[in-house]
Coordinates of C-alpha atoms in Angstrom, one line a residue:
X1 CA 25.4 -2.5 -7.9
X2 CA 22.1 -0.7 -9.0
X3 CA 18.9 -2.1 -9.0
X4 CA 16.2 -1.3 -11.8
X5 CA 13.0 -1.1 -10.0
X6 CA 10.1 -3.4 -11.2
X7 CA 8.1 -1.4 -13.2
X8 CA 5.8 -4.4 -15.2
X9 CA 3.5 -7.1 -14.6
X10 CA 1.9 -6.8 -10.8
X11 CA 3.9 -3.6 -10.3
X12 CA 3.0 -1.9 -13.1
X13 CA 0.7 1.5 -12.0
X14 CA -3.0 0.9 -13.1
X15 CA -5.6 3.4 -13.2
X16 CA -8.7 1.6 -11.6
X17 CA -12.4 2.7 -12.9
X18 CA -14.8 4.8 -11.0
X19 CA -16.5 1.4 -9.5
X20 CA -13.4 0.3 -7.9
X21 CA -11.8 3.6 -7.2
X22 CA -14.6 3.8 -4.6
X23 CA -13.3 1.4 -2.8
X24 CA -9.0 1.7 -3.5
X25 CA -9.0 5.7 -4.4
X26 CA -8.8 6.8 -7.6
X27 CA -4.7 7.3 -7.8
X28 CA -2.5 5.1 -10.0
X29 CA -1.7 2.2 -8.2
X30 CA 0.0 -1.1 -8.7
X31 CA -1.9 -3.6 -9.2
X32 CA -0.2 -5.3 -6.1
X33 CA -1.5 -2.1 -3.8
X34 CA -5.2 -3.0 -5.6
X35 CA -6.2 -6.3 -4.7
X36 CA -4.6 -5.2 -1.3
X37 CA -6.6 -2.8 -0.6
X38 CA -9.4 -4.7 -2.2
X39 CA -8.6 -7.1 0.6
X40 CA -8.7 -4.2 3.3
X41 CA -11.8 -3.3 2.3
X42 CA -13.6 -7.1 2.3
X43 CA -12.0 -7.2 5.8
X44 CA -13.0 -4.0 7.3
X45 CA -16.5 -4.7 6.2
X46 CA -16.6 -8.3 7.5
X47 CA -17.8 -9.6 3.9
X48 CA -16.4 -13.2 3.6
X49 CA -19.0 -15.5 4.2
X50 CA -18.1 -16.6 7.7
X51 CA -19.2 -20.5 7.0
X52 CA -16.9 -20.7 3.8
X53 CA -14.3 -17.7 3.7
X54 CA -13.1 -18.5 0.4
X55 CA -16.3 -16.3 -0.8
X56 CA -16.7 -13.2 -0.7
X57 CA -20.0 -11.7 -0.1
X58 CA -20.2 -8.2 -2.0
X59 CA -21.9 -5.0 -0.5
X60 CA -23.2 -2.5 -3.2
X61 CA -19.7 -1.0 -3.8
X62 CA -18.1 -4.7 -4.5
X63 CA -21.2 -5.4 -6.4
X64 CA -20.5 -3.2 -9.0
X65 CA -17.2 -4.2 -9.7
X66 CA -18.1 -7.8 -9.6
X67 CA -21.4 -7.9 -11.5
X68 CA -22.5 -10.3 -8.4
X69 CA -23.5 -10.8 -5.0
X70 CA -20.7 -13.4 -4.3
X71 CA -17.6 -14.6 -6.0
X72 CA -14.7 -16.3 -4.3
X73 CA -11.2 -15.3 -3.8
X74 CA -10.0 -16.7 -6.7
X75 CA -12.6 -15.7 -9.4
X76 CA -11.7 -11.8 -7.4
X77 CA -8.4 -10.9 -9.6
X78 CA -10.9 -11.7 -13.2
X79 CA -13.3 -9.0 -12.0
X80 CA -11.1 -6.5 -10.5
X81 CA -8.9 -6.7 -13.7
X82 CA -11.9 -5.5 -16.0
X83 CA -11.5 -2.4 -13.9
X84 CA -8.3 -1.2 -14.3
X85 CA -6.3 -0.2 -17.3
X86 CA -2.3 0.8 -17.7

């Protein structure tokens, strides 16, 4: 039995925009592979807000992709999706 690789929805390649391409590359990647390297990145930088880790506390990269200085996880995806097209 063959299986037909997943091709839409989270594993559908994106292009991300030069904002978040300085932070993930600027390689067609799925969307998946985005938020975790978005996540690498937070982490490697120490930017959650050690008394509430639920926000994220964005350096000047993540502030350009965001539009703020903090957001939390789950208001993350809304941002990072105005910065990537199919």
């Amino acid at each position: 039995m063959t299986t037909i690789p997943k091709t839409g929805g989270i594993h559908a390649p994106v292009q991300p925009s030069v904002e978040l391409g300085a932070i993930v590359g600027n390689e067609k990647l799925p969307r998946s592979q985005v938020i975790s390297k978005v996540w690498d990145y937070i982490k490697a930088n120490d930017l959650q807000n050690p008394a509430n880790k639920r926000e994220i506390l964005a350096d000047e990269k993540l502030q350009k992709v965001f539009g703020r200085e903090k957001v939390t996880m789950f208001e993350m995806n809304k941002y990072i999706s105005q910065h990537v097209k199919a």
